[in-house]
mmCIF file of C-alpha atoms and ligand atoms in Angstrom:
data_model
loop_
_atom_site.group_PDB
_atom_site.id
_atom_site.type_symbol
_atom_site.label_atom_id
_atom_site.label_comp_id
_atom_site.label_asym_id
_atom_site.label_seq_id
_atom_site.Cartn_x
_atom_site.Cartn_y
_atom_site.Cartn_z
ATOM 1 C CA UNK A 1 -18.844 -15.327 -10.028
ATOM 2 C CA UNK A 2 -16.635 -16.233 -13.010
ATOM 3 C CA UNK A 3 -13.338 -14.491 -13.765
ATOM 4 C CA UNK A 4 -14.706 -12.783 -16.849
ATOM 5 C CA UNK A 5 -17.704 -11.202 -15.074
ATOM 6 C CA UNK A 6 -17.555 -7.501 -14.174
ATOM 7 C CA UNK A 7 -16.426 -7.278 -10.529
ATOM 8 C CA UNK A 8 -19.072 -5.958 -8.141
ATOM 9 C CA UNK A 9 -18.467 -4.449 -4.725
ATOM 10 C CA UNK A 10 -20.366 -5.706 -1.698
ATOM 11 C CA UNK A 11 -20.046 -5.475 2.074
ATOM 12 C CA UNK A 12 -18.912 -8.665 3.790
ATOM 13 C CA UNK A 13 -18.432 -9.420 7.452
ATOM 14 C CA UNK A 14 -15.370 -11.455 8.312
ATOM 15 C CA UNK A 15 -15.149 -14.167 10.955
ATOM 16 C CA UNK A 16 -13.989 -11.646 13.614
ATOM 17 C CA UNK A 17 -17.020 -9.413 12.963
ATOM 18 C CA UNK A 18 -15.170 -6.721 10.961
ATOM 19 C CA UNK A 19 -17.128 -5.554 7.911
ATOM 20 C CA UNK A 20 -15.480 -4.377 4.708
ATOM 21 C CA UNK A 21 -16.439 -3.889 1.042
ATOM 22 C CA UNK A 22 -14.872 -6.536 -1.205
ATOM 23 C CA UNK A 23 -15.359 -7.530 -4.814
ATOM 24 C CA UNK A 24 -17.401 -10.664 -5.271
ATOM 25 C CA UNK A 25 -14.714 -12.217 -7.447
ATOM 26 C CA UNK A 26 -13.083 -15.437 -6.353
ATOM 27 C CA UNK A 27 -12.560 -16.434 -2.763
ATOM 28 C CA UNK A 28 -11.819 -13.050 -1.187
ATOM 29 C CA UNK A 29 -13.861 -13.706 1.949
ATOM 30 C CA UNK A 30 -12.265 -17.111 2.507
ATOM 31 C CA UNK A 31 -8.761 -15.700 1.956
ATOM 32 C CA UNK A 32 -9.333 -12.854 4.430
ATOM 33 C CA UNK A 33 -10.589 -15.255 7.072
ATOM 34 C CA UNK A 34 -7.508 -17.432 6.530
ATOM 35 C CA UNK A 35 -5.240 -14.376 6.911
ATOM 36 C CA UNK A 36 -6.659 -13.850 10.418
ATOM 37 C CA UNK A 37 -5.241 -17.261 11.365
ATOM 38 C CA UNK A 38 -1.803 -16.681 9.818
ATOM 39 C CA UNK A 39 1.140 -17.285 12.191
ATOM 40 C CA UNK A 40 3.527 -14.354 12.494
ATOM 41 C CA UNK A 41 7.320 -14.527 12.839
ATOM 42 C CA UNK A 42 9.674 -12.294 14.811
ATOM 43 C CA UNK A 43 11.664 -11.420 11.660
ATOM 44 C CA UNK A 44 8.706 -10.630 9.366
ATOM 45 C CA UNK A 45 9.022 -7.391 7.396
ATOM 46 C CA UNK A 46 5.623 -6.042 6.359
ATOM 47 C CA UNK A 47 4.720 -3.067 4.161
ATOM 48 C CA UNK A 48 1.105 -2.046 4.805
ATOM 49 C CA UNK A 49 -0.857 0.658 2.997
ATOM 50 C CA UNK A 50 -4.224 1.839 1.865
ATOM 51 C CA UNK A 51 -3.990 1.044 -1.883
ATOM 52 C CA UNK A 52 -2.143 3.595 -4.039
ATOM 53 C CA UNK A 53 -0.306 5.276 -1.178
ATOM 54 C CA UNK A 54 3.135 4.271 -2.492
ATOM 55 C CA UNK A 55 3.226 0.566 -1.613
ATOM 56 C CA UNK A 56 5.500 -0.435 -4.477
ATOM 57 C CA UNK A 57 7.919 2.417 -3.841
ATOM 58 C CA UNK A 58 8.290 1.497 -0.195
ATOM 59 C CA UNK A 59 8.436 -2.228 -0.914
ATOM 60 C CA UNK A 60 11.415 -1.706 -3.186
ATOM 61 C CA UNK A 61 13.068 0.730 -0.764
ATOM 62 C CA UNK A 62 12.583 -1.541 2.252
ATOM 63 C CA UNK A 63 13.774 -4.633 0.398
ATOM 64 C CA UNK A 64 16.976 -2.849 -0.663
ATOM 65 C CA UNK A 65 17.606 -1.557 2.853
ATOM 66 C CA UNK A 66 17.320 -5.108 4.162
ATOM 67 C CA UNK A 67 19.439 -6.607 1.367
ATOM 68 C CA UNK A 68 22.580 -4.455 1.290
ATOM 69 C CA UNK A 69 21.279 -2.262 -1.550
ATOM 70 C CA UNK A 70 21.597 -5.197 -3.945
ATOM 71 C CA UNK A 71 20.051 -3.498 -6.983
ATOM 72 C CA UNK A 72 21.446 -6.167 -9.325
ATOM 73 C CA UNK A 73 19.342 -8.893 -7.727
ATOM 74 C CA UNK A 74 16.367 -6.540 -7.374
ATOM 75 C CA UNK A 75 16.440 -5.646 -11.071
ATOM 76 C CA UNK A 76 16.289 -9.238 -12.180
ATOM 77 C CA UNK A 77 13.705 -10.484 -9.669
ATOM 78 C CA UNK A 78 10.075 -9.405 -9.797
ATOM 79 C CA UNK A 79 8.895 -7.614 -6.670
ATOM 80 C CA UNK A 80 6.062 -10.155 -6.537
ATOM 81 C CA UNK A 81 8.664 -12.912 -6.226
ATOM 82 C CA UNK A 82 10.446 -11.105 -3.391
ATOM 83 C CA UNK A 83 7.330 -10.180 -1.411
ATOM 84 C CA UNK A 84 4.349 -12.258 -0.464
ATOM 85 C CA UNK A 85 0.948 -10.578 -0.622
ATOM 86 C CA UNK A 86 -1.021 -11.659 2.416
ATOM 87 C CA UNK A 87 -4.478 -11.308 0.879
ATOM 88 C CA UNK A 88 -3.513 -12.161 -2.724
ATOM 89 C CA UNK A 89 -6.254 -13.733 -4.835
ATOM 90 C CA UNK A 90 -5.327 -17.302 -5.705
ATOM 91 C CA UNK A 91 -5.557 -16.582 -9.447
ATOM 92 C CA UNK A 92 -3.007 -13.746 -9.435
ATOM 93 C CA UNK A 93 0.664 -14.624 -9.976
ATOM 94 C CA UNK A 94 3.142 -14.303 -7.112
ATOM 95 C CA UNK A 95 3.480 -15.408 -3.507
ATOM 96 C CA UNK A 96 0.280 -15.670 -1.485
ATOM 97 C CA UNK A 97 -0.776 -16.839 1.934
ATOM 98 C CA UNK A 98 -0.167 -20.521 1.350
ATOM 99 C CA UNK A 99 3.465 -19.953 0.337
ATOM 100 C CA UNK A 100 3.981 -17.493 3.202
ATOM 101 C CA UNK A 101 2.738 -20.074 5.680
ATOM 102 C CA UNK A 102 5.314 -22.587 4.467
ATOM 103 C CA UNK A 103 8.153 -20.117 3.880
ATOM 104 C CA UNK A 104 11.588 -21.491 4.951
ATOM 105 C CA UNK A 105 12.231 -20.485 8.579
ATOM 106 C CA UNK A 106 15.749 -19.277 7.830
ATOM 107 C CA UNK A 107 14.551 -16.731 5.252
ATOM 108 C CA UNK A 108 12.969 -13.408 6.170
ATOM 109 C CA UNK A 109 9.420 -13.080 4.875
ATOM 110 C CA UNK A 110 8.843 -9.801 3.047
ATOM 111 C CA UNK A 111 5.095 -9.213 2.996
ATOM 112 C CA UNK A 112 2.801 -6.554 1.585
ATOM 113 C CA UNK A 113 -0.774 -5.933 2.597
ATOM 114 C CA UNK A 114 -3.576 -3.440 2.036
ATOM 115 C CA UNK A 115 -5.684 -4.865 4.825
ATOM 116 C CA UNK A 116 -6.971 -2.582 7.559
ATOM 117 C CA UNK A 117 -5.286 -3.254 10.904
ATOM 118 C CA UNK A 118 -8.397 -5.080 12.130
ATOM 119 C CA UNK A 119 -7.967 -7.724 9.420
ATOM 120 C CA UNK A 120 -4.272 -8.405 9.991
ATOM 121 C CA UNK A 121 -3.424 -11.814 11.436
ATOM 122 C CA UNK A 122 -4.864 -12.059 14.957
ATOM 123 C CA UNK A 123 -1.383 -12.692 16.362
ATOM 124 C CA UNK A 124 -0.095 -9.458 14.868
ATOM 125 C CA UNK A 125 -3.074 -7.475 16.087
ATOM 126 C CA UNK A 126 -2.544 -8.785 19.602
ATOM 127 C CA UNK A 127 1.215 -8.586 19.853
ATOM 128 C CA UNK A 128 4.012 -6.354 18.510
ATOM 129 C CA UNK A 129 6.027 -8.757 16.314
ATOM 130 C CA UNK A 130 8.501 -8.163 13.462
ATOM 131 C CA UNK A 131 8.740 -4.858 11.624
ATOM 132 C CA UNK A 132 5.744 -3.220 9.964
ATOM 133 C CA UNK A 133 6.123 -0.138 7.774
ATOM 134 C CA UNK A 134 2.911 1.746 7.069
ATOM 135 C CA UNK A 135 2.828 4.220 4.178
ATOM 136 C CA UNK A 136 0.226 6.982 4.062
ATOM 137 C CA UNK A 137 -0.428 9.544 1.325
ATOM 138 C CA UNK A 138 -2.535 12.695 1.332
ATOM 139 C CA UNK A 139 -6.086 11.569 0.560
ATOM 140 C CA UNK A 140 -6.612 13.793 -2.481
ATOM 141 C CA UNK A 141 -3.702 12.315 -4.421
ATOM 142 C CA UNK A 142 -4.429 8.879 -2.968
ATOM 143 C CA UNK A 143 -7.989 9.073 -4.276
ATOM 144 C CA UNK A 144 -6.918 10.267 -7.739
ATOM 145 C CA UNK A 145 -4.374 7.470 -8.032
ATOM 146 C CA UNK A 146 -6.972 4.912 -6.884
ATOM 147 C CA UNK A 147 -9.418 6.291 -9.456
ATOM 148 C CA UNK A 148 -7.015 5.755 -12.349
ATOM 149 C CA UNK A 149 -6.134 2.345 -10.961
ATOM 150 C CA UNK A 150 -9.812 1.372 -11.106
ATOM 151 C CA UNK A 151 -9.950 2.571 -14.706
ATOM 152 C CA UNK A 152 -7.090 0.370 -15.875
ATOM 153 C CA UNK A 153 -7.436 -2.682 -13.617
ATOM 154 C CA UNK A 154 -9.902 -5.146 -15.113
ATOM 155 C CA UNK A 155 -10.392 -6.855 -11.772
ATOM 156 C CA UNK A 156 -11.918 -3.756 -10.184
ATOM 157 C CA UNK A 157 -15.375 -2.255 -10.728
ATOM 158 C CA UNK A 158 -15.613 0.510 -13.362
ATOM 159 C CA UNK A 159 -15.156 3.748 -11.361
ATOM 160 C CA UNK A 160 -17.431 5.868 -13.601
ATOM 161 C CA UNK A 161 -16.920 9.651 -13.498
ATOM 162 C CA UNK A 162 -14.404 11.029 -10.981
ATOM 163 C CA UNK A 163 -17.043 12.886 -8.907
ATOM 164 C CA UNK A 164 -18.905 9.684 -8.034
ATOM 165 C CA UNK A 165 -15.683 7.882 -7.206
ATOM 166 C CA UNK A 166 -14.642 10.741 -4.916
ATOM 167 C CA UNK A 167 -17.957 10.376 -3.082
ATOM 168 C CA UNK A 168 -17.380 6.649 -2.575
ATOM 169 C CA UNK A 169 -13.839 7.382 -1.360
ATOM 170 C CA UNK A 170 -15.107 9.713 1.371
ATOM 171 C CA UNK A 171 -17.874 7.247 2.293
ATOM 172 C CA UNK A 172 -15.359 4.393 2.552
ATOM 173 C CA UNK A 173 -17.269 2.451 -0.055
ATOM 174 C CA UNK A 174 -14.271 1.047 -1.952
ATOM 175 C CA UNK A 175 -12.201 -2.115 -1.621
ATOM 176 C CA UNK A 176 -10.234 -2.075 1.628
ATOM 177 C CA UNK A 177 -12.813 0.303 3.077
ATOM 178 C CA UNK A 178 -12.471 3.766 4.550
ATOM 179 C CA UNK A 179 -9.229 5.631 3.846
ATOM 180 C CA UNK A 180 -9.373 7.544 7.132
ATOM 181 C CA UNK A 181 -10.184 4.566 9.342
ATOM 182 C CA UNK A 182 -7.376 2.616 7.675
ATOM 183 C CA UNK A 183 -4.734 5.305 8.125
ATOM 184 C CA UNK A 184 -5.893 6.415 11.559
ATOM 185 C CA UNK A 185 -5.938 2.931 13.096
ATOM 186 C CA UNK A 186 -2.371 2.207 11.954
ATOM 187 C CA UNK A 187 -1.310 5.681 13.116
ATOM 188 C CA UNK A 188 -2.747 5.063 16.591
ATOM 189 C CA UNK A 189 -1.194 1.608 16.831
ATOM 190 C CA UNK A 190 2.212 2.834 15.673
ATOM 191 C CA UNK A 191 2.280 5.370 18.555
ATOM 192 C CA UNK A 192 2.384 2.464 21.012
ATOM 193 C CA UNK A 193 4.610 0.104 19.055
ATOM 194 C CA UNK A 194 7.626 2.188 18.176
ATOM 195 C CA UNK A 195 10.014 -0.752 17.811
ATOM 196 C CA UNK A 196 7.753 -2.791 15.553
ATOM 197 C CA UNK A 197 5.693 -0.246 13.602
ATOM 198 C CA UNK A 198 6.931 2.690 11.552
ATOM 199 C CA UNK A 199 4.846 5.305 9.777
ATOM 200 C CA UNK A 200 6.075 6.828 6.494
ATOM 201 C CA UNK A 201 4.475 9.676 4.554
ATOM 202 C CA UNK A 202 4.605 9.569 0.750
ATOM 203 C CA UNK A 203 5.112 13.328 0.686
ATOM 204 C CA UNK A 204 8.150 13.102 2.981
ATOM 205 C CA UNK A 205 9.656 10.490 0.687
ATOM 206 C CA UNK A 206 9.164 12.941 -2.181
ATOM 207 C CA UNK A 207 10.648 15.840 -0.198
ATOM 208 C CA UNK A 208 13.765 14.088 1.036
ATOM 209 C CA UNK A 209 14.001 10.428 0.164
ATOM 210 C CA UNK A 210 17.553 9.994 1.475
ATOM 211 C CA UNK A 211 16.563 11.271 4.869
ATOM 212 C CA UNK A 212 13.556 8.940 4.971
ATOM 213 C CA UNK A 213 15.684 5.984 3.831
ATOM 214 C CA UNK A 214 18.132 6.703 6.647
ATOM 215 C CA UNK A 215 15.318 6.752 9.213
ATOM 216 C CA UNK A 216 13.824 3.581 7.775
ATOM 217 C CA UNK A 217 17.202 1.833 7.965
ATOM 218 C CA UNK A 218 17.454 2.868 11.583
ATOM 219 C CA UNK A 219 14.001 1.421 12.315
ATOM 220 C CA UNK A 220 14.911 -1.793 10.470
ATOM 221 C CA UNK A 221 18.195 -1.934 12.426
ATOM 222 C CA UNK A 222 20.340 -1.976 9.284
ATOM 223 C CA UNK A 223 23.644 -0.133 8.899
ATOM 224 C CA UNK A 224 23.892 1.528 5.525
ATOM 225 C CA UNK A 225 26.754 3.601 4.169
ATOM 226 C CA UNK A 226 26.059 6.965 2.567
ATOM 227 C CA UNK A 227 26.797 5.498 -0.839
ATOM 228 C CA UNK A 228 24.294 2.670 -0.271
ATOM 229 C CA UNK A 229 21.666 5.254 0.638
ATOM 230 C CA UNK A 230 22.488 7.148 -2.565
ATOM 231 C CA UNK A 231 22.160 3.939 -4.586
ATOM 232 C CA UNK A 232 18.752 3.117 -3.067
ATOM 233 C CA UNK A 233 17.411 6.650 -3.523
ATOM 234 C CA UNK A 234 18.521 6.694 -7.142
ATOM 235 C CA UNK A 235 17.207 3.203 -7.930
ATOM 236 C CA UNK A 236 13.844 4.083 -6.330
ATOM 237 C CA UNK A 237 13.396 7.491 -7.975
ATOM 238 C CA UNK A 238 10.137 7.535 -9.939
ATOM 239 C CA UNK A 239 11.776 7.886 -13.353
ATOM 240 C CA UNK A 240 13.929 4.849 -12.699
ATOM 241 C CA UNK A 241 11.196 2.723 -11.162
ATOM 242 C CA UNK A 242 8.795 3.410 -14.006
ATOM 243 C CA UNK A 243 11.259 1.867 -16.482
ATOM 244 C CA UNK A 244 12.186 -1.045 -14.227
ATOM 245 C CA UNK A 245 10.204 -4.120 -15.281
ATOM 246 C CA UNK A 246 10.771 -5.878 -11.971
ATOM 247 C CA UNK A 247 8.649 -3.249 -10.170
ATOM 248 C CA UNK A 248 6.452 -1.495 -12.755
ATOM 249 C CA UNK A 249 3.921 -4.320 -13.099
ATOM 250 C CA UNK A 250 4.439 -4.637 -16.858
ATOM 251 C CA UNK A 251 3.866 -8.368 -16.285
ATOM 252 C CA UNK A 252 0.239 -7.645 -15.362
ATOM 253 C CA UNK A 253 -0.110 -5.575 -18.526
ATOM 254 C CA UNK A 254 1.259 -8.505 -20.514
ATOM 255 C CA UNK A 255 -1.265 -10.937 -19.037
ATOM 256 C CA UNK A 256 -4.204 -8.561 -19.542
ATOM 257 C CA UNK A 257 -5.018 -7.636 -15.919
ATOM 258 C CA UNK A 258 -3.905 -4.003 -16.398
ATOM 259 C CA UNK A 259 -4.709 -1.940 -19.501
ATOM 260 C CA UNK A 260 -1.739 0.429 -19.833
ATOM 261 C CA UNK A 261 -3.374 2.194 -22.769
ATOM 262 C CA UNK A 262 -5.907 3.601 -20.247
ATOM 263 C CA UNK A 263 -3.444 4.412 -17.453
ATOM 264 C CA UNK A 264 -0.033 3.161 -16.419
ATOM 265 C CA UNK A 265 0.694 1.616 -13.014
ATOM 266 C CA UNK A 266 3.607 4.065 -12.680
ATOM 267 C CA UNK A 267 1.368 6.959 -13.663
ATOM 268 C CA UNK A 268 2.762 10.321 -12.446
ATOM 269 C CA UNK A 269 4.265 9.800 -9.008
ATOM 270 C CA UNK A 270 3.615 13.393 -7.949
ATOM 271 C CA UNK A 271 2.272 15.346 -5.014
ATOM 272 C CA UNK A 272 -0.555 17.688 -6.028
ATOM 273 C CA UNK A 273 -1.847 15.977 -9.164
ATOM 274 C CA UNK A 274 -5.285 16.137 -7.485
ATOM 275 C CA UNK A 275 -5.446 19.757 -8.678
ATOM 276 C CA UNK A 276 -5.883 18.438 -12.214
ATOM 277 C CA UNK A 277 -8.927 16.402 -11.142
ATOM 278 C CA UNK A 278 -10.895 18.204 -8.426
ATOM 279 C CA UNK A 279 -13.325 20.948 -9.406
ATOM 280 C CA UNK A 280 -13.509 23.964 -7.077
ATOM 281 C CA UNK A 281 -16.722 22.711 -5.477
ATOM 282 C CA UNK A 282 -15.458 19.122 -5.154
ATOM 283 C CA UNK A 283 -12.420 20.534 -3.404
ATOM 284 C CA UNK A 284 -14.508 22.626 -1.005
ATOM 285 C CA UNK A 285 -16.729 19.679 -0.158
ATOM 286 C CA UNK A 286 -13.729 17.438 0.302
ATOM 287 C CA UNK A 287 -11.983 19.950 2.577
ATOM 288 C CA UNK A 288 -15.133 20.160 4.657
ATOM 289 C CA UNK A 289 -15.351 16.359 4.953
ATOM 290 C CA UNK A 290 -11.621 16.175 5.718
ATOM 291 C CA UNK A 291 -11.799 18.791 8.486
ATOM 292 C CA UNK A 292 -14.676 17.025 10.207
ATOM 293 C CA UNK A 293 -13.326 13.508 9.747
ATOM 294 C CA UNK A 294 -9.818 14.239 10.949
ATOM 295 C CA UNK A 295 -10.733 16.760 13.665
ATOM 296 C CA UNK A 296 -9.347 14.550 16.460
ATOM 297 C CA UNK A 297 -6.364 13.214 14.553
ATOM 298 C CA UNK A 298 -2.777 14.320 15.128
ATOM 299 C CA UNK A 299 -1.746 13.150 11.677
ATOM 300 C CA UNK A 300 -1.095 15.922 9.138
ATOM 301 C CA UNK A 301 -0.485 15.714 5.393
ATOM 302 C CA UNK A 302 1.081 17.939 2.772
ATOM 303 C CA UNK A 303 -1.298 18.360 -0.165
ATOM 304 C CA UNK A 304 1.234 20.280 -2.242
ATOM 305 C CA UNK A 305 5.014 20.547 -2.053
HETATM 306 P P1 A3P B 401 0.124 7.925 -9.163
HETATM 307 O O1 A3P B 401 -1.049 7.137 -9.690
HETATM 308 O O2 A3P B 401 -0.302 9.179 -8.462
HETATM 309 O O3 A3P B 401 1.173 8.160 -10.173
HETATM 310 P P2 A3P B 401 0.880 1.711 -4.983
HETATM 311 O O4 A3P B 401 2.247 1.182 -5.204
HETATM 312 O O5 A3P B 401 0.479 1.805 -3.559
HETATM 313 O O6 A3P B 401 -0.113 1.019 -5.845
HETATM 314 O O7 A3P B 401 0.904 3.249 -5.410
HETATM 315 C C1 A3P B 401 1.030 3.618 -6.741
HETATM 316 C C2 A3P B 401 1.274 5.106 -6.776
HETATM 317 O O8 A3P B 401 2.610 5.369 -6.312
HETATM 318 C C3 A3P B 401 1.185 5.672 -8.181
HETATM 319 O O9 A3P B 401 0.796 7.037 -8.024
HETATM 320 C C4 A3P B 401 2.636 5.529 -8.633
HETATM 321 O O10 A3P B 401 2.971 6.326 -9.739
HETATM 322 C C5 A3P B 401 3.330 6.000 -7.361
HETATM 323 N N1 A3P B 401 4.734 5.591 -7.311
HETATM 324 C C6 A3P B 401 5.259 4.367 -7.563
HETATM 325 N N2 A3P B 401 6.588 4.391 -7.458
HETATM 326 C C7 A3P B 401 6.917 5.650 -7.135
HETATM 327 C C8 A3P B 401 8.170 6.306 -6.893
HETATM 328 N N3 A3P B 401 9.315 5.669 -6.999
HETATM 329 N N4 A3P B 401 8.121 7.617 -6.560
HETATM 330 C C9 A3P B 401 6.976 8.283 -6.475
HETATM 331 N N5 A3P B 401 5.757 7.707 -6.697
HETATM 332 C C10 A3P B 401 5.735 6.417 -7.016
#
């Protein structure tokens, strides 16, 4: 399919037998199969999320924790030039798998991914290596954010009305698959890999970012002073990140991938915006689905603050 065609979603089975919906554009299947073979390194730092859970926020926070709160360098260097994206499409700018595979040994690789755990590099699935930070967000806000992202991102299928999109979210029929299976698998794995996997909740970051930054620094084995924590929290506050061109993806607006006149990448950054989107009956149905789906899970979310 050519770049200009409307992206279509279809189920594909990867070389390890895991099936996931992907868009037909480009070489997604080939890239995902290559990711399975990627070699991991003991000093890798990975930020993993279901899309729209706060990836960018945590990427910036984690990078600053690992780099002495150097906001000067961060402000002048695109996030996409500081992080590789494991499953990046070859036509998108930034660091992809090929560059990650040949990254200088003496430099830490900062990596982001939206892949479900089962599609991470085989080595990483089999063995606890490096540091992986997983960010999860309550599914109502996550779904709303993903909806607006589909509206403005020309490389994703048109989401249509919100109600239909919500249905596909609960069915897991969106890129990167089922929200619950994604979050739950990482949650389970992180219980057994406390030194190499760390679970962050978007809502906790909103409630008390300094506290979460301190805990993250502890997990990443970095000593930060109180003033460095203040600097990171301030730099990563929504109002500052939305105006920061190194993290707000204005470059993808400039090259026509995102249409900011429809919705901005840094849209609202709130907990509870779902209330402006769900009808009463959609909310009841969703709560019913959520109760059944998460009945055996120990993971709990705040839906409002
Ligand atoms: P909204 O669409 O609800 O505003 P991702 O980085 O995973 O694509 O997630 C994007 C979502 O995180 C968007 O949510 C965006 O506004 C929000 N976000 C980005 N930076 C943030 C920050 N510093 N604080 C709070 N939310 C942030």
